[in-house]
PDB file of C-alpha atoms in Angstrom:
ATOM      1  CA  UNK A  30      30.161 -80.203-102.651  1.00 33.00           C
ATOM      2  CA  UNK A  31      26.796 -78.520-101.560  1.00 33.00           C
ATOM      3  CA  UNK A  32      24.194 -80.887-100.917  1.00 34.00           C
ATOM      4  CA  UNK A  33      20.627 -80.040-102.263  1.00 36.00           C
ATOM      5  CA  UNK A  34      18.240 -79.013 -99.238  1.00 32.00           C
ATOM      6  CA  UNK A  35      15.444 -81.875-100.710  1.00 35.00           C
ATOM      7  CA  UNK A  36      18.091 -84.762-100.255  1.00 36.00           C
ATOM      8  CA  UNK A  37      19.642 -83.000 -97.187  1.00 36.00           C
ATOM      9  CA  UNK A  38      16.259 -82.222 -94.985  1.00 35.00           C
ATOM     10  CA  UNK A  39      15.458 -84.645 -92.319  1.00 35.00           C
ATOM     11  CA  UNK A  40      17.386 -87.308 -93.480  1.00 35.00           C
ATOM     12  CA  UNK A  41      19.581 -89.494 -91.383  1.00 37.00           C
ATOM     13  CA  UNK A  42      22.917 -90.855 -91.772  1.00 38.00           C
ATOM     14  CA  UNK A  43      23.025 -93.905 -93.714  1.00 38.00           C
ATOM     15  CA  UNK A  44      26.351 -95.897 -94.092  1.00 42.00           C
ATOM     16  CA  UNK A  45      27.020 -95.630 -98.211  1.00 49.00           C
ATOM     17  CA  UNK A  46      27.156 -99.032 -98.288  1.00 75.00           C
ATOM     18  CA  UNK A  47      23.851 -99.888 -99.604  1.00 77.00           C
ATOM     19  CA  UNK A  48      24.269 -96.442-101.913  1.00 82.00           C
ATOM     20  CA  UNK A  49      27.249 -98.058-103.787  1.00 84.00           C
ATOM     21  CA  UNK A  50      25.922-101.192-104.078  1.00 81.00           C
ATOM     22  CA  UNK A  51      22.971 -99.472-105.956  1.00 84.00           C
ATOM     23  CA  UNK A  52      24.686 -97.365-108.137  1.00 91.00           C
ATOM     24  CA  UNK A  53      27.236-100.196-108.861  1.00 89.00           C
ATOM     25  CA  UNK A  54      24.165-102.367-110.367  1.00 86.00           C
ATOM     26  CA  UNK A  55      22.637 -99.182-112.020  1.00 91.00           C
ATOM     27  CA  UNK A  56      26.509 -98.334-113.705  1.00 94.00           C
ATOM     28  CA  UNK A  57      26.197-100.582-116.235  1.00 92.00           C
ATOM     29  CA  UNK A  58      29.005-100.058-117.572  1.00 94.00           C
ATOM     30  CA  UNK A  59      31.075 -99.229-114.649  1.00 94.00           C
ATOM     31  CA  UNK A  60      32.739 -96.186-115.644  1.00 96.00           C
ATOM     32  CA  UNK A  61      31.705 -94.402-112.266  1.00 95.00           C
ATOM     33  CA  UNK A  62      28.286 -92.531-114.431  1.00 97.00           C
ATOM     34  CA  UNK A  63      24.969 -93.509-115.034  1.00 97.00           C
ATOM     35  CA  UNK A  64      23.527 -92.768-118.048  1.00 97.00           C
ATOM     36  CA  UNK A  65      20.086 -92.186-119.096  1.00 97.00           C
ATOM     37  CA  UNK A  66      20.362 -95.054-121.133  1.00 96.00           C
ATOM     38  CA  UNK A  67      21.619 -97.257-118.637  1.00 95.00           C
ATOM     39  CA  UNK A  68      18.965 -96.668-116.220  1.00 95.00           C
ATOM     40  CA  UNK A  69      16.147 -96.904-118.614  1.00 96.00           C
ATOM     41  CA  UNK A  70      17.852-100.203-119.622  1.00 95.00           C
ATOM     42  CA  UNK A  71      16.613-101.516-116.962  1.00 94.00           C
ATOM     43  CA  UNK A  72      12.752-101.762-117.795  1.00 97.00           C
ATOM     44  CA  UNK A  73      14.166-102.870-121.122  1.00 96.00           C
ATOM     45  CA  UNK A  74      15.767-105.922-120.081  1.00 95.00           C
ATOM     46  CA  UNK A  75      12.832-106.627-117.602  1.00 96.00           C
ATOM     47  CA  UNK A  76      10.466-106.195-120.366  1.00 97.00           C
ATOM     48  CA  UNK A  77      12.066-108.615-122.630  1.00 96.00           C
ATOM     49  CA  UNK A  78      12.571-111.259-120.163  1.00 95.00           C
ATOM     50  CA  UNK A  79       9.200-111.741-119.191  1.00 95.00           C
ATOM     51  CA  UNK A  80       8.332-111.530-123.164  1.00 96.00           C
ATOM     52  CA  UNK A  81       6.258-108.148-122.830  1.00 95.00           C
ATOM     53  CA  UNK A  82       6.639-106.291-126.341  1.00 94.00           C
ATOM     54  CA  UNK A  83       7.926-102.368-125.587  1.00 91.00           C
ATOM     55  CA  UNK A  84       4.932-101.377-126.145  1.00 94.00           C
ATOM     56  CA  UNK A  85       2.983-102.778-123.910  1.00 96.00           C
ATOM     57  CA  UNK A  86       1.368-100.179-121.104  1.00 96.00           C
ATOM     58  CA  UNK A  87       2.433-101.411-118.382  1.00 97.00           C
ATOM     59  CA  UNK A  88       6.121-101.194-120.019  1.00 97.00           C
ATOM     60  CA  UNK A  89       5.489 -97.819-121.507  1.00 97.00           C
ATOM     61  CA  UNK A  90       4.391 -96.949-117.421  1.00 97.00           C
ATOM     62  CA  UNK A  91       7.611 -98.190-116.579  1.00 97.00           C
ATOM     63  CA  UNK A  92       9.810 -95.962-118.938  1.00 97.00           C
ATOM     64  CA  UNK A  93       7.929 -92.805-118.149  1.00 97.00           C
ATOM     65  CA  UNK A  94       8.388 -93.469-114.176  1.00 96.00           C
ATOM     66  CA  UNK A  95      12.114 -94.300-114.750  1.00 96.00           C
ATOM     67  CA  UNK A  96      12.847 -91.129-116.772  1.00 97.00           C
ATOM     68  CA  UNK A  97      10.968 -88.992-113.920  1.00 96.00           C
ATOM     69  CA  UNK A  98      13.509 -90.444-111.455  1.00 95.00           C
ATOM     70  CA  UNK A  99      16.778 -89.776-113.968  1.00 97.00           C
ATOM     71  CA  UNK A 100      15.549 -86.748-114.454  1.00 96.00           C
ATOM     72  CA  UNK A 101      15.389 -85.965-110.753  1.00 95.00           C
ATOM     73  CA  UNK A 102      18.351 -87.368-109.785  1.00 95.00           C
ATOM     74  CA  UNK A 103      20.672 -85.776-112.666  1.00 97.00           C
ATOM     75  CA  UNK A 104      20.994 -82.748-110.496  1.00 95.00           C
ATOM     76  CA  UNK A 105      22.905 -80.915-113.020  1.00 97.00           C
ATOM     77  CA  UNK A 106      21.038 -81.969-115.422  1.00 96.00           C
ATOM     78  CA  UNK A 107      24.099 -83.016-118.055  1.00 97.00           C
ATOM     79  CA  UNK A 108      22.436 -86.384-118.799  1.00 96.00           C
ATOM     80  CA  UNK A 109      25.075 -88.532-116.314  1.00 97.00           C
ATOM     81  CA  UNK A 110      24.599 -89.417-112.376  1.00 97.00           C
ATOM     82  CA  UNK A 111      27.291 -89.351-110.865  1.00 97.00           C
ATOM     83  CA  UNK A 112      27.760 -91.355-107.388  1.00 95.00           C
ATOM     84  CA  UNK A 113      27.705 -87.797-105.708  1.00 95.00           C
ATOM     85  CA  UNK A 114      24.783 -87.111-107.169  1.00 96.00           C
ATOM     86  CA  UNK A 115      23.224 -90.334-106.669  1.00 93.00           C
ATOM     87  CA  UNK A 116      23.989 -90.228-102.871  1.00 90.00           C
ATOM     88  CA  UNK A 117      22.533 -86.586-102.449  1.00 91.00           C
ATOM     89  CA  UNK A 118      19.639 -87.278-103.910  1.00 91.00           C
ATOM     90  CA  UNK A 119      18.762 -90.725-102.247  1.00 87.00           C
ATOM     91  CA  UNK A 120      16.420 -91.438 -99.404  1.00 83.00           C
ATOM     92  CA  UNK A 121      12.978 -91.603 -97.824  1.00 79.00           C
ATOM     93  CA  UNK A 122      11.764 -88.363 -99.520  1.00 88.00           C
ATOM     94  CA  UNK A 123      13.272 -89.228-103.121  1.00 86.00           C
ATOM     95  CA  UNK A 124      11.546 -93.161-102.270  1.00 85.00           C
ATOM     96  CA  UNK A 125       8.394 -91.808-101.925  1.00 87.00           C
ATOM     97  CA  UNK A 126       8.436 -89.148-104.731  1.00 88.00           C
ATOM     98  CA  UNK A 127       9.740 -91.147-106.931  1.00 88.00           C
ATOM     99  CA  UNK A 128      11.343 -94.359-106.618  1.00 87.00           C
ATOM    100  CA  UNK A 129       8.032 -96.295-105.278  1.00 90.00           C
ATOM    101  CA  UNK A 130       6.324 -96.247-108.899  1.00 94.00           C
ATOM    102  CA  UNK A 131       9.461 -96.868-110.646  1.00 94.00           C
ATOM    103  CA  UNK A 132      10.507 -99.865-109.137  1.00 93.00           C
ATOM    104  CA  UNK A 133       6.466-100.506-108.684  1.00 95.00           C
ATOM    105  CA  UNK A 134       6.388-100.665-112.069  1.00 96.00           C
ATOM    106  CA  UNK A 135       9.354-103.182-112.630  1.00 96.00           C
ATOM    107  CA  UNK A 136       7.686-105.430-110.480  1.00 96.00           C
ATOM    108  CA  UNK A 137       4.352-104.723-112.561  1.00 97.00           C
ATOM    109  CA  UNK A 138       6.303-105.471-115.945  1.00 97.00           C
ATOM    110  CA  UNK A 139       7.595-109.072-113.860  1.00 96.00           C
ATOM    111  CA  UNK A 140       4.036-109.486-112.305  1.00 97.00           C
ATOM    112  CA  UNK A 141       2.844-111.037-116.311  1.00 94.00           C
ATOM    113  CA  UNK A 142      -0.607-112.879-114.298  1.00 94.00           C
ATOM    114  CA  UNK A 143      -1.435-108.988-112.454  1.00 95.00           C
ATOM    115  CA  UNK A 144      -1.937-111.130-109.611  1.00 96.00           C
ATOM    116  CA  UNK A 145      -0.179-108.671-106.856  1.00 96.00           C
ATOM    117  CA  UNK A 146       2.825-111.216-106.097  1.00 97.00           C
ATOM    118  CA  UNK A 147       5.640-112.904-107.696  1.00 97.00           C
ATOM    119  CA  UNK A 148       6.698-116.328-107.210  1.00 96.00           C
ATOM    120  CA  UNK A 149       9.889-117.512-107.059  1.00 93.00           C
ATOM    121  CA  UNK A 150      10.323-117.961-110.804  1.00 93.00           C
ATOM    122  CA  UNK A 151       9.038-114.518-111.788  1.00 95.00           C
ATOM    123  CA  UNK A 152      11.154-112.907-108.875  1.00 93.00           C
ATOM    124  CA  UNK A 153      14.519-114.545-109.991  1.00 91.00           C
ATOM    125  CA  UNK A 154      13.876-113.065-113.396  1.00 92.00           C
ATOM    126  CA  UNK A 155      12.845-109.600-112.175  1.00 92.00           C
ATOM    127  CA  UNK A 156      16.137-109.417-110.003  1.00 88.00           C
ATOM    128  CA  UNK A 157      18.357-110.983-112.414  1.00 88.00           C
ATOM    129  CA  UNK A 158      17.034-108.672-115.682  1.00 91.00           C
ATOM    130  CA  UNK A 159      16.825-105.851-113.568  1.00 88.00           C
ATOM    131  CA  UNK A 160      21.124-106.161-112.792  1.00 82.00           C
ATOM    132  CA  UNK A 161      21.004-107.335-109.325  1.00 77.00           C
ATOM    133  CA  UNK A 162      23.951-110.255-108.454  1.00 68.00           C
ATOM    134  CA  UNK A 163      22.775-113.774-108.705  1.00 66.00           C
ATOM    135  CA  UNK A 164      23.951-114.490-105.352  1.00 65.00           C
ATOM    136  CA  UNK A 165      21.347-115.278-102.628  1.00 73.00           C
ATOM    137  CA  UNK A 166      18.329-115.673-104.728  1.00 79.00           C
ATOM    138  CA  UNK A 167      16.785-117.856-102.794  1.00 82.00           C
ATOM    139  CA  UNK A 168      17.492-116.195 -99.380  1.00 82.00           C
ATOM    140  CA  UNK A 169      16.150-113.299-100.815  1.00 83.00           C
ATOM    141  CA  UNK A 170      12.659-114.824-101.913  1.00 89.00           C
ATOM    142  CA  UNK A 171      12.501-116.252 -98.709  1.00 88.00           C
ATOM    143  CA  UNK A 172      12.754-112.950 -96.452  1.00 86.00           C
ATOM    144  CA  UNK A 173      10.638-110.723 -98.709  1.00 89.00           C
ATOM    145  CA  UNK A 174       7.819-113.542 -98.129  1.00 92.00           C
ATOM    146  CA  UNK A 175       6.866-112.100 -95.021  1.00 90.00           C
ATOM    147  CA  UNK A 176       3.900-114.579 -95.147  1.00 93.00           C
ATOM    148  CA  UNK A 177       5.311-117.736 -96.027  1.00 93.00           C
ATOM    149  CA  UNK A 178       2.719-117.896 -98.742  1.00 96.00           C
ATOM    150  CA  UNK A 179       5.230-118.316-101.214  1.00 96.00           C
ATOM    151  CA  UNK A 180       4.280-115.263-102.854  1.00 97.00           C
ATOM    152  CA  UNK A 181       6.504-111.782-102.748  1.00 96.00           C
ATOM    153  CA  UNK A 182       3.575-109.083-102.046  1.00 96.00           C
ATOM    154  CA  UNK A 183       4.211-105.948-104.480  1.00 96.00           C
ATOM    155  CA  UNK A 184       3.950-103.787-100.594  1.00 94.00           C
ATOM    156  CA  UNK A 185       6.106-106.184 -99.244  1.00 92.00           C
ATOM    157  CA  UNK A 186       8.656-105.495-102.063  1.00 91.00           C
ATOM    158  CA  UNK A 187       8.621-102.316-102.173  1.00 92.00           C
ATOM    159  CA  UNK A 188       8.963-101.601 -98.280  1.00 89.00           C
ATOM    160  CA  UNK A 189      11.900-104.377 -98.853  1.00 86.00           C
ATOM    161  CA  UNK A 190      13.472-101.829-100.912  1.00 83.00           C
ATOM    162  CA  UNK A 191      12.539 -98.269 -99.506  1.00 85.00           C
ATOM    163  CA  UNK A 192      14.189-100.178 -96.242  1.00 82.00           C
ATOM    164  CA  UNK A 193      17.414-101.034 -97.375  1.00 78.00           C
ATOM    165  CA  UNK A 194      17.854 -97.856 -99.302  1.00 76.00           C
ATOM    166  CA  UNK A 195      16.943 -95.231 -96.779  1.00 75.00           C
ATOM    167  CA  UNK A 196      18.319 -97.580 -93.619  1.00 74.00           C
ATOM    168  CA  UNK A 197      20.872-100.055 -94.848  1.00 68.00           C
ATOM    169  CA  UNK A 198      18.578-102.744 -93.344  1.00 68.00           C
ATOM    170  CA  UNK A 199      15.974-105.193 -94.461  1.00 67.00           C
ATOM    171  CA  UNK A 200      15.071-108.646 -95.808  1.00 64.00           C
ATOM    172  CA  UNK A 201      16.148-106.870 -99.441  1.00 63.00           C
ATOM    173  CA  UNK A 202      19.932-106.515 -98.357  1.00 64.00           C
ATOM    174  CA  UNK A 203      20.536-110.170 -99.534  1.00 56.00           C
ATOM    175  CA  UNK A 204      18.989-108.812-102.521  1.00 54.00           C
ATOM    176  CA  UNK A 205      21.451-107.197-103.433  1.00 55.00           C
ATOM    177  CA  UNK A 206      24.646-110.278-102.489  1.00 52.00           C
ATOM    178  CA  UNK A 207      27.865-109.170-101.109  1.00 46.00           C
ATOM    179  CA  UNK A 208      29.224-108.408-104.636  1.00 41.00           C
ATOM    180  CA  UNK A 209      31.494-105.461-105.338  1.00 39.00           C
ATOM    181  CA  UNK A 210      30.833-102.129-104.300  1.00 38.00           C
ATOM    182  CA  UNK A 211      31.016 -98.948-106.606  1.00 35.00           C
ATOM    183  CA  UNK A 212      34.046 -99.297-109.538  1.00 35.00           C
ATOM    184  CA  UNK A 213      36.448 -96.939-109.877  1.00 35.00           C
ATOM    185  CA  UNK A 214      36.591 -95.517-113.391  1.00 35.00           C
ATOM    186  CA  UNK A 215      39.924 -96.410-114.996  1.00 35.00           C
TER     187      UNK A 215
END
């Protein structure tokens, strides 16, 4: 397999670890593919658990951010990620192209008072619609408050994320539980 020179340049070994457990959540289905409608689901299911009708802007923001990253990771452009392509195409450069106002905008969709921060309540339902496991909630919460304010800062979030993903470490790694890693399609 030839990796693509923008997933490829400067980017440093990362255990897959945190890759599988990602494209586990985003696999809906778990046949080993993400679909286009599986990863759009996403913003779906966030939407509707915060009660924010589809059409709402902030929700209509989220699709068109989410497609822009499908789009850009489907590197042969047949509608389905694979893990391979997943894994070529994550990291910093991808995070910061494409993946910062995408999941910005989940936690936009979960942020209903567009006060900056989520409390506990709205972050349980942001993970939990968005597919993450239910495990470690709370320990979650807890590390991404960096302040102790009880608040999750959207910045805070997001550098919770763009950690894990392009390092493996960060307060978000209990985020995302101990659960299984990437199914094997039958």
């Amino acid at each position: 397999m030839t990796v693509p020179r923008r997933a490829a340049a400067g980017r440093k070994h990362v255990s897959d670890s945190p890759q599988h457990r990602i494209f586990a959540m985003l696999d809906v289905d778990g046949d080993g593919v993400i679909t286009h409608e599986e990863y759009l689901s996403r913003v779906d299911r966030v939407a509707s658990a915060v009660g924010r009708d589809a059409s709402h802007p902030v929700v209509a923001a989220s699709r068109a951010a989410h497609d822009a990253v499908f789009q850009d990771m489907d590197a042969d452009h047949d509608g389905r990620v694979t893990f391979e392509e997943y894994r070529s195409w994550v990291g910093h450069e991808a995070f910061e192209r494409f993946c910062r106002t995408a999941l910005g905008s989940l936690f936009d969709i979960a942020d209903t008072d567009a006060d900056g921060c989520l409390d506990r309540a709205e972050f349980t339902c942001l993970r939990t619609a968005a597919g993450n496991a239910d495990t470690d909630v709370s320990a979650a919460f807890d590390a991404l408050d960096i302040d102790g304010d009880g608040l999750i800062h959207r910045d805070d979030y997001l550098a919770g994320i763009r950690d894990f993903v392009t390092t493996g470490s960060s307060p978000m790694a209990a985020a995302y539980g101990s659960g299984p890693l990437l199914r094997s399609p039958s």
